[in-house]
């Protein structure tokens, strides 16, 4: 645990007083208008530099030339079918990424819109798997001020300067607007899921304005956290515009409780479902709301952007009769029509006023490129009508104060913990941006059956003959072990699984309160694969701590997948060999891309059925979640998959020492970093998985399997220490290559999970601390003095391991994971110093500009690879380490030394077992466990 005074001597601190005058803070001390004491801060005139992407070296290019040719051909083939390849390094966006990101808008899984810290709306992700990073400069808030009887007037877009794409000021488009904000005295303050922009005397020197952005990201609230809506609360005087471009129909509305605005019915391209946006404001006794339902950006428009601006500048409002105009004429192809909402108010001298705007977007259908369509989670509460957008903005404007109360109740215990460094407090929350902006899909379970499942049937699991194939649990072990099969003979169970088309867990027995739908999130916006499991291993702490029901459902989906097979042929691009899409017993790399749940393993660089980390990671995550939640039914549900996953791994024990070996190719999450023989990373994961499986088996009632795992653990541990321990750390692998003795930052990932799950340490405490200290001294402190995070590989002579691009990279999520391991090992100061390097390089003002788009990693010169990536959510593994839940601390302890000695033959998982049945929801009427 963190000591009471550990971090007082080193504090990364940015008090609000350094950015905003005290008088302004006092003036805004109303209704949460002032920014919080702990937040990530920037001035609006801060330069947003263009980010630099990594490049491979000539030597790396030579090694990867065959892969590159095959990948290029595959990308072209997918494009010919109108699909996007999951990994496409050849197609670049026209809009180059820059250091301009901010807190995204909306809840999880219903599409997202990001908003840069200078106010631009960007990173549009309404359609699953697609992201348009370009800022829409026509989407703005603006202010029009008139004082002293109209003798003093100020009018400005509330964004600094003119964007390069605006054109000339004499145009009748948005260039004609008043882009008068300098940004020198305006500041941005981010604490996800809220953000504050303070205009301290800009554009009116006598006026102080606060804009508070609020999105419904509320832990354990599985309703509001799914809503596609955000609120903007302006304190003091405010008039505003916001609009969307595209071919659509605009429609004004007056709703209940003074909520009024415009609906923008938007038609999308490429056959994607339509989306309806709503922009609205709350009318009060002191606030008058008017609308301009339609104006255009071209000079040919009947009412231009310049006309809109001139009207607001002259009158400060629009015509009240506009509410009676009805739907606009549908726009022609290529036309851009917009809408505006104005909220006008009188503010007395030294007075205060609050104006609230809301934005929502209703795209009820999720359609994947191979045809499957589902209803989003929020439709369970708001229905599938396009006019749900109106109800969403109404809900947002009438409930945002309750959202804020819940958000503050969640965040305050951490923010007020004086033992923690300030940079950690707000970075912990801000890294959660990924669960909104990282590409998430959250669907309503009811839509699985409403589809009739016909779409799923045609793309369901297939056997080697290409025929749709349900799972027959009776023969699940025939392909996994060398001995007798273990089966479930319940006809009801087999029938239930056959009747479920695709890979969805059976939720027919789940209480409505427990049914939180199905959830997907991308590995990253550049690596478009859903729920990439080797990366979820690091990121899953965030979901477990904040939305545990979602985390358990993800594990259930993978548990079902373990017991399934898809015999369709796939070409693997690294070696050019052909295999099948999904092997029974193997944990899939991901849940798919074009038809998730039904067509898994979109990743096709390597054959991941031969990877050595996926199955142990599944067992470790399942046990951690089982122990942390105390959900015994969950344990029963997934136990057959846990057994199958462990049994599958026996084939990789080549010399019968109970320790798995790697196969001389990059057969784990570091998919360009070759491994030979026994490896520290996969070997330690395997040891931890043996412990987790033994502990879970005992609690489920499968005592014989627990004894098997105990025996294997002790033998495997002895073998690993003999082959890899060198006196101060574990060698990278047992091979004879030039990097076999490298110091890998991630070598004790298995120990991280063991300690996080209340399991005994894998090794003696002295070996664990020695290893982590070696990593700290070399991989952390010899990397720019600890200011960049931990490099993945370091030679024992202090030189970076440049075997491949990944060995020389600094991975953000792996650095956070190493920091968590240090904390769990009683090395808190080293842990926070390690993680602070990621903050310094990625989030601080002197860093590279990766805030709210944290990449997978960067090189020693700060060049990124794969922005907006899942793995950095591992920072929540640090918080888990700092506050282990009571369920983990009180979990039953397993003594791995207390075992029944078994012969080598009887140590086989498949030897000499019998069937026991328990009630189970997930796998039908019964689930399997075994005892001797």
Coordinates of C-alpha atoms in Angstrom, one line a residue, residues 147-465:
X147 CA -24.0 46.0 -23.2
X148 CA -24.6 49.7 -22.5
X149 CA -27.6 49.9 -24.7
X150 CA -25.9 48.3 -27.6
X151 CA -22.9 50.7 -27.6
X152 CA -20.5 47.8 -26.7
X153 CA -20.8 44.7 -28.7
X154 CA -18.7 41.5 -28.8
X155 CA -19.2 38.6 -31.1
X156 CA -16.9 35.6 -31.4
X157 CA -16.7 31.9 -32.0
X158 CA -15.5 30.4 -28.8
X159 CA -12.5 28.7 -30.5
X160 CA -9.1 30.4 -31.0
X161 CA -8.1 31.7 -34.4
X162 CA -9.0 30.6 -37.9
X163 CA -8.6 27.1 -39.1
X164 CA -6.7 26.7 -42.3
X165 CA -9.7 25.2 -44.1
X166 CA -12.1 28.1 -43.4
X167 CA -11.4 30.2 -46.5
X168 CA -11.6 33.9 -46.8
X169 CA -13.4 36.2 -44.5
X170 CA -15.4 37.7 -47.3
X171 CA -17.0 34.3 -48.0
X172 CA -20.6 33.8 -46.9
X173 CA -19.7 30.5 -45.2
X174 CA -18.2 30.1 -41.7
X175 CA -15.2 32.2 -42.7
X176 CA -17.6 35.2 -42.3
X177 CA -18.0 34.4 -38.6
X178 CA -16.1 36.3 -35.9
X179 CA -13.1 34.1 -35.2
X180 CA -11.8 36.7 -32.6
X181 CA -10.7 34.6 -29.7
X182 CA -7.0 34.7 -29.0
X183 CA -7.0 31.9 -26.4
X184 CA -4.2 33.5 -24.3
X185 CA -6.6 34.0 -21.4
X186 CA -8.8 31.0 -22.0
X187 CA -7.9 27.6 -20.5
X188 CA -9.1 24.0 -20.7
X189 CA -9.3 21.6 -17.7
X190 CA -10.0 17.9 -18.2
X191 CA -11.1 15.3 -15.7
X192 CA -12.9 12.6 -17.6
X193 CA -15.8 12.4 -18.1
X194 CA -16.1 16.1 -17.6
X195 CA -14.1 19.1 -18.9
X196 CA -14.2 22.8 -18.2
X197 CA -13.2 25.7 -20.6
X198 CA -12.8 29.0 -18.9
X199 CA -12.9 32.2 -20.9
X200 CA -11.2 34.7 -18.5
X201 CA -12.1 38.1 -20.1
X202 CA -12.2 36.8 -23.7
X203 CA -13.7 38.0 -25.9
X204 CA -15.3 40.6 -23.6
X205 CA -12.7 41.8 -21.0
X206 CA -15.4 42.3 -18.4
X207 CA -17.1 38.9 -18.8
X208 CA -16.0 35.6 -17.3
X209 CA -17.5 32.5 -18.9
X210 CA -17.3 28.9 -17.9
X211 CA -18.3 26.0 -20.2
X212 CA -18.7 22.7 -18.4
X213 CA -18.9 19.6 -20.6
X214 CA -20.6 16.5 -19.0
X215 CA -21.0 13.0 -20.3
X216 CA -22.8 10.1 -18.6
X217 CA -19.9 7.8 -17.8
X218 CA -21.0 6.6 -14.4
X219 CA -19.6 3.3 -12.9
X220 CA -22.1 0.6 -12.2
X221 CA -24.8 2.6 -13.9
X222 CA -25.6 0.4 -16.9
X223 CA -28.4 2.5 -18.2
X224 CA -27.2 6.1 -18.3
X225 CA -23.6 5.1 -19.2
X226 CA -24.9 3.8 -22.5
X227 CA -26.5 7.1 -23.6
X228 CA -25.3 9.0 -26.7
X229 CA -25.6 12.5 -25.2
X230 CA -23.5 15.2 -23.6
X231 CA -24.4 18.5 -21.8
X232 CA -22.6 21.9 -22.0
X233 CA -23.3 24.2 -19.1
X234 CA -22.4 27.8 -19.6
X235 CA -22.2 30.0 -16.6
X236 CA -22.8 33.7 -17.1
X237 CA -24.0 35.0 -20.4
X238 CA -24.1 32.8 -23.5
X239 CA -25.5 32.5 -27.0
X240 CA -24.6 29.5 -29.2
X241 CA -24.7 27.6 -32.4
X242 CA -24.1 24.0 -33.2
X243 CA -24.8 22.1 -36.4
X244 CA -24.0 19.0 -38.5
X245 CA -23.3 18.8 -42.2
X246 CA -24.6 16.3 -44.6
X247 CA -27.7 15.4 -46.7
X248 CA -30.5 15.4 -44.2
X249 CA -33.8 17.0 -43.0
X250 CA -33.8 19.5 -40.1
X251 CA -36.8 19.8 -37.8
X252 CA -37.3 22.3 -34.9
X253 CA -39.0 21.1 -31.7
X254 CA -40.4 22.4 -28.4
X255 CA -40.2 19.7 -25.8
X256 CA -41.2 19.4 -22.2
X257 CA -39.6 21.2 -19.3
X258 CA -38.4 24.1 -21.5
X259 CA -36.2 21.9 -23.6
X260 CA -36.2 23.2 -27.2
X261 CA -34.0 22.8 -30.2
X262 CA -33.5 21.1 -33.6
X263 CA -33.5 17.5 -34.8
X264 CA -31.1 16.8 -37.7
X265 CA -32.1 13.6 -39.5
X266 CA -28.9 12.5 -41.2
X267 CA -28.6 9.9 -43.9
X268 CA -25.3 8.0 -44.0
X269 CA -23.4 6.4 -46.8
X270 CA -22.4 2.9 -47.7
X271 CA -25.7 1.4 -46.5
X272 CA -25.0 2.3 -42.8
X273 CA -28.0 3.0 -40.6
X274 CA -29.2 6.6 -40.4
X275 CA -28.4 8.8 -37.4
X276 CA -30.5 11.7 -35.9
X277 CA -28.7 14.4 -34.0
X278 CA -30.5 16.7 -31.6
X279 CA -29.2 20.0 -30.3
X280 CA -31.1 21.7 -27.6
X281 CA -31.1 24.2 -24.8
X282 CA -33.1 24.7 -21.6
X283 CA -35.4 27.7 -21.4
X284 CA -35.9 29.2 -17.9
X285 CA -37.3 32.3 -16.5
X286 CA -34.2 34.2 -17.5
X287 CA -33.2 32.3 -20.6
X288 CA -34.9 32.5 -23.9
X289 CA -34.3 29.7 -26.5
X290 CA -34.8 30.3 -30.2
X291 CA -33.7 28.3 -33.2
X292 CA -32.6 28.6 -36.8
X293 CA -33.7 25.2 -38.3
X294 CA -31.8 25.5 -41.5
X295 CA -29.0 27.5 -43.1
X296 CA -26.3 26.7 -45.7
X297 CA -22.6 27.0 -46.0
X298 CA -22.5 28.0 -49.7
X299 CA -23.3 31.3 -51.2
X300 CA -26.2 29.7 -53.1
X301 CA -28.1 29.0 -49.9
X302 CA -31.3 30.9 -49.3
X303 CA -30.0 31.6 -45.8
X304 CA -26.3 31.5 -45.5
X305 CA -23.9 31.1 -42.6
X306 CA -23.1 34.8 -42.8
X307 CA -26.9 35.6 -42.6
X308 CA -27.1 33.5 -39.5
X309 CA -24.1 35.3 -37.9
X310 CA -25.4 38.8 -38.9
X311 CA -28.8 38.0 -37.3
X312 CA -27.3 36.9 -34.0
X313 CA -25.0 39.9 -34.0
X314 CA -27.9 42.3 -34.6
X315 CA -30.7 40.7 -32.6
X316 CA -29.1 38.3 -30.2
X317 CA -31.7 35.7 -31.1
X318 CA -33.7 34.1 -33.9
X319 CA -37.3 34.5 -34.9
X320 CA -39.6 32.7 -32.4
X321 CA -41.8 31.7 -35.4
X322 CA -39.1 29.4 -36.6
X323 CA -40.4 26.7 -34.2
X324 CA -43.5 26.5 -36.5
X325 CA -41.6 26.0 -39.7
X326 CA -41.8 22.2 -39.7
X327 CA -39.3 19.8 -41.3
X328 CA -37.0 21.4 -43.9
X329 CA -36.9 20.4 -47.5
X330 CA -34.5 17.4 -47.8
X331 CA -31.1 18.5 -48.9
X332 CA -29.7 17.7 -52.3
X333 CA -26.7 15.4 -52.7
X334 CA -23.6 17.3 -52.0
X335 CA -25.4 20.1 -50.2
X336 CA -24.5 21.0 -46.6
X337 CA -27.3 22.3 -44.4
X338 CA -26.9 23.3 -40.8
X339 CA -29.0 24.4 -37.8
X340 CA -28.4 26.7 -34.9
X341 CA -29.8 27.0 -31.3
X342 CA -29.6 30.3 -29.4
X343 CA -30.0 30.8 -25.7
X344 CA -30.2 34.5 -24.7
X345 CA -30.1 35.9 -21.2
X346 CA -29.8 39.2 -19.4
X347 CA -27.0 39.4 -16.8
X348 CA -27.0 42.2 -14.3
X349 CA -23.8 43.9 -13.3
X350 CA -21.8 41.4 -11.1
X351 CA -24.6 38.9 -11.7
X352 CA -24.5 35.3 -12.7
X353 CA -26.5 33.2 -15.1
X354 CA -26.4 29.6 -16.2
X355 CA -27.4 28.3 -19.7
X356 CA -27.4 24.6 -20.6
X357 CA -27.1 23.1 -24.0
X358 CA -27.2 19.4 -24.9
X359 CA -26.2 17.3 -27.9
X360 CA -27.4 13.8 -28.6
X361 CA -27.2 11.4 -31.5
X362 CA -29.5 8.5 -32.1
X363 CA -28.2 5.8 -34.3
X364 CA -30.2 2.8 -33.0
X365 CA -28.9 0.1 -35.3
X366 CA -25.4 -1.3 -35.4
X367 CA -24.7 -2.9 -38.7
X368 CA -21.5 -4.8 -39.3
X369 CA -20.1 -5.1 -42.8
X370 CA -21.0 -8.8 -43.3
X371 CA -24.7 -8.0 -42.6
X372 CA -25.4 -8.7 -38.9
X373 CA -27.5 -5.9 -37.3
X374 CA -28.3 -5.3 -33.7
X375 CA -30.0 -2.6 -31.5
X376 CA -27.8 -0.5 -29.3
X377 CA -28.0 -0.8 -25.6
X378 CA -29.8 2.6 -25.1
X379 CA -32.7 1.5 -27.2
X380 CA -33.8 -0.8 -24.4
X381 CA -34.8 2.4 -22.6
X382 CA -35.5 4.8 -25.5
X383 CA -36.7 2.7 -28.3
X384 CA -35.5 2.6 -31.9
X385 CA -37.3 5.7 -33.3
X386 CA -35.1 8.4 -34.8
X387 CA -37.0 10.8 -32.5
X388 CA -35.3 9.2 -29.5
X389 CA -32.7 11.9 -29.9
X390 CA -35.3 14.4 -28.6
X391 CA -35.9 12.2 -25.5
X392 CA -32.1 11.8 -25.0
X393 CA -31.4 15.6 -25.0
X394 CA -34.4 16.1 -22.6
X395 CA -33.0 13.4 -20.3
X396 CA -29.5 14.9 -20.4
X397 CA -30.7 18.5 -19.6
X398 CA -32.9 17.4 -16.8
X399 CA -30.6 14.8 -15.2
X400 CA -27.0 16.1 -15.7
X401 CA -26.8 17.4 -12.1
X402 CA -27.5 13.9 -10.8
X403 CA -24.8 12.5 -13.2
X404 CA -22.4 15.0 -11.7
X405 CA -23.2 14.0 -8.2
X406 CA -22.6 10.3 -9.0
X407 CA -19.3 11.2 -10.8
X408 CA -18.0 13.2 -7.9
X409 CA -19.0 10.5 -5.4
X410 CA -16.9 8.0 -7.5
X411 CA -13.9 10.2 -8.1
X412 CA -13.5 12.2 -4.8
X413 CA -12.0 9.4 -2.7
X414 CA -9.1 9.1 -5.1
X415 CA -8.8 12.9 -5.8
X416 CA -8.7 13.6 -2.1
X417 CA -6.1 10.9 -1.3
X418 CA -3.1 13.1 -0.4
X419 CA -0.8 10.1 -0.6
X420 CA -1.1 10.0 -4.4
X421 CA 0.8 12.2 -6.8
X422 CA -1.4 14.7 -8.6
X423 CA -0.4 13.6 -12.1
X424 CA -1.6 10.1 -11.3
X425 CA -5.0 11.2 -10.0
X426 CA -6.2 12.9 -13.2
X427 CA -4.3 10.7 -15.6
X428 CA -6.1 7.6 -14.0
X429 CA -9.4 9.1 -14.9
X430 CA -8.4 10.6 -18.2
X431 CA -7.1 7.3 -19.6
X432 CA -10.7 6.1 -19.4
X433 CA -11.4 8.2 -22.5
X434 CA -10.7 5.0 -24.5
X435 CA -13.9 3.4 -23.3
X436 CA -15.8 6.1 -25.1
X437 CA -13.6 7.2 -27.9
X438 CA -11.7 3.9 -28.6
X439 CA -14.5 2.4 -30.6
X440 CA -17.1 0.7 -28.4
X441 CA -20.3 -1.1 -29.3
X442 CA -22.9 -1.9 -26.6
X443 CA -25.9 -3.8 -27.8
X444 CA -29.2 -4.8 -26.3
X445 CA -29.5 -8.6 -25.7
X446 CA -33.1 -8.6 -26.9
X447 CA -31.9 -7.7 -30.4
X448 CA -30.0 -11.0 -30.6
X449 CA -33.3 -12.9 -30.9
X450 CA -35.2 -10.2 -32.8
X451 CA -32.8 -10.7 -35.7
X452 CA -34.2 -14.2 -36.1
X453 CA -30.6 -15.2 -35.9
X454 CA -30.6 -16.0 -39.6
X455 CA -27.7 -13.7 -40.2
X456 CA -25.7 -15.5 -37.5
X457 CA -26.6 -18.9 -38.9
X458 CA -25.0 -18.3 -42.2
X459 CA -21.8 -17.0 -40.7
X460 CA -21.8 -19.2 -37.7
X461 CA -19.0 -21.6 -36.7
X462 CA -18.1 -23.9 -39.6
X463 CA -16.5 -27.3 -39.7
X464 CA -13.7 -28.2 -42.1
X465 CA -16.2 -28.8 -44.8

